[in-house]
Amino acid sequence: MEFNITARLDDLQKLIQKRKMTLDNIRDLYDRTIDGITINSTQLKNIAQHLNVTAAYVIDELGGEYDKSQSCVFGGLIRFDRLRHVQGEPAYFYRHLLKTTSDKNLLVLRTTPLFPSAEKAILNAGHKAREFVYILSGTVGVKWGSHPHLHNEVLNEGDSIFIEEWTPHCFYKLEPDSQILAIDYL
């Protein structure tokens, strides 16, 4: 059964940002209109598969309407990688490891910090997710907090840190090929 839903572009952007994606990552999966966006049933299925959530969850997040009697469960894990730039410089390389439809708020990423030093690492503004970070390999620096309470710590393979929501923070590599496992709970 073919159907369309309409929604605001801002709502779609907020949905995909929860998975550290941008509109460029799904540019062919929605149609722009004067008032917002339109998503047909095939596009909805593809967005849900890309995010590894149910179509019903996508529609609920977009505030759209659909026939709940139709099946809206789609399986399959689609790998997603993203290079994030901060102020024009490469900052992080994300690779999604786990996305689950049973807990839409859980996100697990293998992340490679690309900032080369504490001096060049730029704090983010914090985010809604609480974040547990485990150092998979190498040595990584982490800065968190805000002035005058800015902290800086060196973490080695096997170390971990918990970052509360809305806490500004950043990671930087102290050894080549350092990687972290970031477990975000939105």
PDB file of C-alpha atoms in Angstrom:
ATOM      1  CA  MET A   1       0.000   0.000   0.000  1.00  0.00           C
ATOM      2  CA  GLU A   2       1.464   3.318  -1.085  1.00  0.00           C
ATOM      3  CA  PHE A   3       0.953   6.401   1.103  1.00  0.00           C
ATOM      4  CA  ASN A   4       2.557   9.770   1.854  1.00  0.00           C
ATOM      5  CA  ILE A   5       3.219  11.641   5.052  1.00  0.00           C
ATOM      6  CA  THR A   6       4.038  15.315   5.368  1.00  0.00           C
ATOM      7  CA  ALA A   7       6.225  16.843   8.035  1.00  0.00           C
ATOM      8  CA  ARG A   8       8.490  19.763   8.863  1.00  0.00           C
ATOM      9  CA  LEU A   9      12.092  19.638   7.639  1.00  0.00           C
ATOM     10  CA  ASP A  10      13.277  20.696  11.124  1.00  0.00           C
ATOM     11  CA  ASP A  11      11.641  17.629  12.667  1.00  0.00           C
ATOM     12  CA  LEU A  12      13.411  15.330  10.206  1.00  0.00           C
ATOM     13  CA  GLN A  13      16.723  17.036  10.940  1.00  0.00           C
ATOM     14  CA  LYS A  14      16.240  16.609  14.713  1.00  0.00           C
ATOM     15  CA  LEU A  15      15.441  12.920  14.202  1.00  0.00           C
ATOM     16  CA  ILE A  16      18.554  12.155  12.204  1.00  0.00           C
ATOM     17  CA  GLN A  17      20.806  14.270  14.440  1.00  0.00           C
ATOM     18  CA  LYS A  18      20.005  11.827  17.246  1.00  0.00           C
ATOM     19  CA  ARG A  19      22.015   9.312  15.181  1.00  0.00           C
ATOM     20  CA  LYS A  20      24.779  11.848  14.458  1.00  0.00           C
ATOM     21  CA  MET A  21      23.676  12.155  10.835  1.00  0.00           C
ATOM     22  CA  THR A  22      22.934  15.135   8.625  1.00  0.00           C
ATOM     23  CA  LEU A  23      20.346  15.715   5.909  1.00  0.00           C
ATOM     24  CA  ASP A  24      23.060  14.984   3.336  1.00  0.00           C
ATOM     25  CA  ASN A  25      23.142  11.380   4.578  1.00  0.00           C
ATOM     26  CA  ILE A  26      19.492  10.861   3.572  1.00  0.00           C
ATOM     27  CA  ARG A  27      19.100  13.407   0.778  1.00  0.00           C
ATOM     28  CA  ASP A  28      17.343  10.962  -1.568  1.00  0.00           C
ATOM     29  CA  LEU A  29      14.943   9.675   1.075  1.00  0.00           C
ATOM     30  CA  TYR A  30      12.526  12.619   1.232  1.00  0.00           C
ATOM     31  CA  ASP A  31      11.020  15.231  -1.097  1.00  0.00           C
ATOM     32  CA  ARG A  32      11.121  18.960  -0.348  1.00  0.00           C
ATOM     33  CA  THR A  33       7.897  20.949  -0.598  1.00  0.00           C
ATOM     34  CA  ILE A  34       7.157  24.628  -0.095  1.00  0.00           C
ATOM     35  CA  ASP A  35       5.880  23.985   3.428  1.00  0.00           C
ATOM     36  CA  GLY A  36       8.245  21.171   4.499  1.00  0.00           C
ATOM     37  CA  ILE A  37       8.804  17.612   3.301  1.00  0.00           C
ATOM     38  CA  THR A  38       6.846  14.674   1.918  1.00  0.00           C
ATOM     39  CA  ILE A  39       7.881  11.067   2.479  1.00  0.00           C
ATOM     40  CA  ASN A  40       6.253   8.202   0.601  1.00  0.00           C
ATOM     41  CA  SER A  41       6.012   4.681   1.990  1.00  0.00           C
ATOM     42  CA  THR A  42       9.164   3.485   0.187  1.00  0.00           C
ATOM     43  CA  GLN A  43      11.165   6.460   1.436  1.00  0.00           C
ATOM     44  CA  LEU A  44       9.802   5.894   4.942  1.00  0.00           C
ATOM     45  CA  LYS A  45      10.920   2.278   4.855  1.00  0.00           C
ATOM     46  CA  ASN A  46      14.397   3.345   3.698  1.00  0.00           C
ATOM     47  CA  ILE A  47      14.725   6.039   6.379  1.00  0.00           C
ATOM     48  CA  ALA A  48      13.655   3.559   9.056  1.00  0.00           C
ATOM     49  CA  GLN A  49      16.165   0.983   7.786  1.00  0.00           C
ATOM     50  CA  HIS A  50      18.931   3.602   7.598  1.00  0.00           C
ATOM     51  CA  LEU A  51      18.283   4.619  11.227  1.00  0.00           C
ATOM     52  CA  ASN A  52      17.429   1.026  12.245  1.00  0.00           C
ATOM     53  CA  VAL A  53      14.181   2.067  13.919  1.00  0.00           C
ATOM     54  CA  THR A  54      10.585   1.295  13.130  1.00  0.00           C
ATOM     55  CA  ALA A  55       8.680   3.324  10.574  1.00  0.00           C
ATOM     56  CA  ALA A  56       6.145   4.075  13.314  1.00  0.00           C
ATOM     57  CA  TYR A  57       8.941   5.654  15.374  1.00  0.00           C
ATOM     58  CA  VAL A  58       9.987   7.823  12.409  1.00  0.00           C
ATOM     59  CA  ILE A  59       6.411   8.980  11.908  1.00  0.00           C
ATOM     60  CA  ASP A  60       5.918   9.659  15.619  1.00  0.00           C
ATOM     61  CA  GLU A  61       9.121  11.722  15.721  1.00  0.00           C
ATOM     62  CA  LEU A  62       8.016  13.675  12.650  1.00  0.00           C
ATOM     63  CA  GLY A  63       4.562  14.276  14.055  1.00  0.00           C
ATOM     64  CA  GLY A  64       2.994  12.769  10.934  1.00  0.00           C
ATOM     65  CA  GLU A  65      -0.009  10.539  10.538  1.00  0.00           C
ATOM     66  CA  TYR A  66      -0.313   7.077   9.000  1.00  0.00           C
ATOM     67  CA  ASP A  67      -2.513   3.985   9.032  1.00  0.00           C
ATOM     68  CA  LYS A  68      -1.346   2.042  12.112  1.00  0.00           C
ATOM     69  CA  SER A  69      -2.904  -1.143  10.748  1.00  0.00           C
ATOM     70  CA  GLN A  70      -0.097  -1.336   8.162  1.00  0.00           C
ATOM     71  CA  SER A  71       3.140  -3.118   9.055  1.00  0.00           C
ATOM     72  CA  CYS A  72       5.848  -0.614   9.961  1.00  0.00           C
ATOM     73  CA  VAL A  73       8.630  -2.910  11.160  1.00  0.00           C
ATOM     74  CA  PHE A  74      11.687  -3.169   8.975  1.00  0.00           C
ATOM     75  CA  GLY A  75      14.813  -5.137   9.870  1.00  0.00           C
ATOM     76  CA  GLY A  76      18.398  -5.098   8.823  1.00  0.00           C
ATOM     77  CA  LEU A  77      21.384  -3.148  10.013  1.00  0.00           C
ATOM     78  CA  ILE A  78      22.804  -0.602   7.610  1.00  0.00           C
ATOM     79  CA  ARG A  79      26.320   0.509   8.512  1.00  0.00           C
ATOM     80  CA  PHE A  80      26.739   4.241   8.752  1.00  0.00           C
ATOM     81  CA  ASP A  81      30.008   6.171   8.809  1.00  0.00           C
ATOM     82  CA  ARG A  82      30.417   9.922   9.138  1.00  0.00           C
ATOM     83  CA  LEU A  83      33.338  12.318   9.206  1.00  0.00           C
ATOM     84  CA  ARG A  84      32.447  15.301  11.390  1.00  0.00           C
ATOM     85  CA  HIS A  85      34.147  18.643  10.923  1.00  0.00           C
ATOM     86  CA  VAL A  86      34.384  21.354  13.575  1.00  0.00           C
ATOM     87  CA  GLN A  87      35.228  24.869  12.400  1.00  0.00           C
ATOM     88  CA  GLY A  88      36.276  23.436   9.046  1.00  0.00           C
ATOM     89  CA  GLU A  89      38.702  20.884  10.488  1.00  0.00           C
ATOM     90  CA  PRO A  90      38.188  17.097  10.702  1.00  0.00           C
ATOM     91  CA  ALA A  91      37.293  16.344  14.319  1.00  0.00           C
ATOM     92  CA  TYR A  92      35.764  12.859  14.601  1.00  0.00           C
ATOM     93  CA  PHE A  93      35.152   9.827  12.438  1.00  0.00           C
ATOM     94  CA  TYR A  94      31.994   8.008  13.600  1.00  0.00           C
ATOM     95  CA  ARG A  95      31.057   4.414  12.792  1.00  0.00           C
ATOM     96  CA  HIS A  96      27.712   3.142  14.076  1.00  0.00           C
ATOM     97  CA  LEU A  97      28.089  -0.237  15.745  1.00  0.00           C
ATOM     98  CA  LEU A  98      24.694  -0.850  17.272  1.00  0.00           C
ATOM     99  CA  LYS A  99      21.271   0.532  16.578  1.00  0.00           C
ATOM    100  CA  THR A 100      18.258  -1.162  18.013  1.00  0.00           C
ATOM    101  CA  THR A 101      14.544  -0.803  17.514  1.00  0.00           C
ATOM    102  CA  SER A 102      13.909  -2.040  21.055  1.00  0.00           C
ATOM    103  CA  ASP A 103      15.505   1.063  22.626  1.00  0.00           C
ATOM    104  CA  LYS A 104      15.347   4.072  20.337  1.00  0.00           C
ATOM    105  CA  ASN A 105      17.450   6.152  22.740  1.00  0.00           C
ATOM    106  CA  LEU A 106      20.553   3.936  22.653  1.00  0.00           C
ATOM    107  CA  LEU A 107      23.383   4.680  20.235  1.00  0.00           C
ATOM    108  CA  VAL A 108      26.766   2.920  20.179  1.00  0.00           C
ATOM    109  CA  LEU A 109      29.563   4.394  18.073  1.00  0.00           C
ATOM    110  CA  ARG A 110      33.181   3.505  17.445  1.00  0.00           C
ATOM    111  CA  THR A 111      34.777   6.913  17.176  1.00  0.00           C
ATOM    112  CA  THR A 112      38.219   8.021  16.077  1.00  0.00           C
ATOM    113  CA  PRO A 113      39.156  11.403  17.561  1.00  0.00           C
ATOM    114  CA  LEU A 114      41.033  13.431  14.932  1.00  0.00           C
ATOM    115  CA  PHE A 115      42.042  16.520  16.901  1.00  0.00           C
ATOM    116  CA  PRO A 116      45.859  16.219  17.166  1.00  0.00           C
ATOM    117  CA  SER A 117      46.312  17.957  20.551  1.00  0.00           C
ATOM    118  CA  ALA A 118      44.569  19.540  23.524  1.00  0.00           C
ATOM    119  CA  GLU A 119      45.364  22.985  22.149  1.00  0.00           C
ATOM    120  CA  LYS A 120      43.609  22.265  18.857  1.00  0.00           C
ATOM    121  CA  ALA A 121      40.661  20.343  20.349  1.00  0.00           C
ATOM    122  CA  ILE A 122      37.464  22.396  20.360  1.00  0.00           C
ATOM    123  CA  LEU A 123      34.829  21.836  23.057  1.00  0.00           C
ATOM    124  CA  ASN A 124      31.327  21.105  21.812  1.00  0.00           C
ATOM    125  CA  ALA A 125      28.346  22.804  23.455  1.00  0.00           C
ATOM    126  CA  GLY A 126      27.272  19.550  25.088  1.00  0.00           C
ATOM    127  CA  HIS A 127      24.341  17.455  23.937  1.00  0.00           C
ATOM    128  CA  LYS A 128      21.199  15.858  25.282  1.00  0.00           C
ATOM    129  CA  ALA A 129      22.789  12.392  25.446  1.00  0.00           C
ATOM    130  CA  ARG A 130      24.470  11.013  28.518  1.00  0.00           C
ATOM    131  CA  GLU A 131      27.653   9.409  27.274  1.00  0.00           C
ATOM    132  CA  PHE A 132      29.810   6.547  28.526  1.00  0.00           C
ATOM    133  CA  VAL A 133      33.149   6.405  26.728  1.00  0.00           C
ATOM    134  CA  TYR A 134      35.550   3.448  26.799  1.00  0.00           C
ATOM    135  CA  ILE A 135      39.022   3.685  25.255  1.00  0.00           C
ATOM    136  CA  LEU A 136      39.360   0.809  22.775  1.00  0.00           C
ATOM    137  CA  SER A 137      42.933   1.509  21.688  1.00  0.00           C
ATOM    138  CA  GLY A 138      45.701   4.036  22.077  1.00  0.00           C
ATOM    139  CA  THR A 139      45.793   7.061  24.337  1.00  0.00           C
ATOM    140  CA  VAL A 140      43.146   9.759  24.181  1.00  0.00           C
ATOM    141  CA  GLY A 141      42.838  13.130  25.843  1.00  0.00           C
ATOM    142  CA  VAL A 142      39.494  14.465  26.984  1.00  0.00           C
ATOM    143  CA  LYS A 143      38.523  17.995  27.987  1.00  0.00           C
ATOM    144  CA  TRP A 144      35.189  18.695  29.641  1.00  0.00           C
ATOM    145  CA  GLY A 145      33.377  21.360  31.597  1.00  0.00           C
ATOM    146  CA  SER A 146      33.513  25.098  31.052  1.00  0.00           C
ATOM    147  CA  HIS A 147      35.703  27.955  32.187  1.00  0.00           C
ATOM    148  CA  PRO A 148      36.773  28.313  34.964  1.00  0.00           C
ATOM    149  CA  HIS A 149      36.016  24.624  35.711  1.00  0.00           C
ATOM    150  CA  LEU A 150      37.639  23.072  32.653  1.00  0.00           C
ATOM    151  CA  HIS A 151      39.076  19.579  33.207  1.00  0.00           C
ATOM    152  CA  ASN A 152      41.666  17.776  31.094  1.00  0.00           C
ATOM    153  CA  GLU A 153      42.463  14.079  31.485  1.00  0.00           C
ATOM    154  CA  VAL A 154      44.545  11.483  29.659  1.00  0.00           C
ATOM    155  CA  LEU A 155      42.856   8.103  29.164  1.00  0.00           C
ATOM    156  CA  ASN A 156      44.625   4.915  28.119  1.00  0.00           C
ATOM    157  CA  GLU A 157      43.319   1.721  26.548  1.00  0.00           C
ATOM    158  CA  GLY A 158      40.781   0.168  28.935  1.00  0.00           C
ATOM    159  CA  ASP A 159      40.008   3.454  30.745  1.00  0.00           C
ATOM    160  CA  SER A 160      36.538   4.971  30.677  1.00  0.00           C
ATOM    161  CA  ILE A 161      34.716   8.184  31.501  1.00  0.00           C
ATOM    162  CA  PHE A 162      31.063   9.153  31.953  1.00  0.00           C
ATOM    163  CA  ILE A 163      29.905  12.517  30.628  1.00  0.00           C
ATOM    164  CA  GLU A 164      26.607  13.904  31.871  1.00  0.00           C
ATOM    165  CA  GLU A 165      24.176  15.459  29.391  1.00  0.00           C
ATOM    166  CA  TRP A 166      24.809  19.074  28.308  1.00  0.00           C
ATOM    167  CA  THR A 167      28.435  18.943  29.512  1.00  0.00           C
ATOM    168  CA  PRO A 168      30.732  20.579  26.940  1.00  0.00           C
ATOM    169  CA  HIS A 169      33.495  18.127  25.992  1.00  0.00           C
ATOM    170  CA  CYS A 170      35.911  17.001  23.290  1.00  0.00           C
ATOM    171  CA  PHE A 171      38.362  14.184  22.662  1.00  0.00           C
ATOM    172  CA  TYR A 172      41.759  14.313  20.989  1.00  0.00           C
ATOM    173  CA  LYS A 173      44.242  11.634  20.012  1.00  0.00           C
ATOM    174  CA  LEU A 174      47.590  11.339  21.742  1.00  0.00           C
ATOM    175  CA  GLU A 175      48.588   8.270  19.704  1.00  0.00           C
ATOM    176  CA  PRO A 176      47.850   7.503  16.054  1.00  0.00           C
ATOM    177  CA  ASP A 177      44.845   5.232  15.437  1.00  0.00           C
ATOM    178  CA  SER A 178      43.392   5.782  18.919  1.00  0.00           C
ATOM    179  CA  GLN A 179      39.730   4.756  19.089  1.00  0.00           C
ATOM    180  CA  ILE A 180      36.923   5.101  21.597  1.00  0.00           C
ATOM    181  CA  LEU A 181      33.626   3.340  22.087  1.00  0.00           C
ATOM    182  CA  ALA A 182      30.933   5.922  22.783  1.00  0.00           C
ATOM    183  CA  ILE A 183      27.666   4.682  24.240  1.00  0.00           C
ATOM    184  CA  ASP A 184      25.115   7.474  24.106  1.00  0.00           C
ATOM    185  CA  TYR A 185      21.767   7.366  25.825  1.00  0.00           C
ATOM    186  CA  LEU A 186      19.440  10.124  24.612  1.00  0.00           C
TER     187      LEU A 186
END
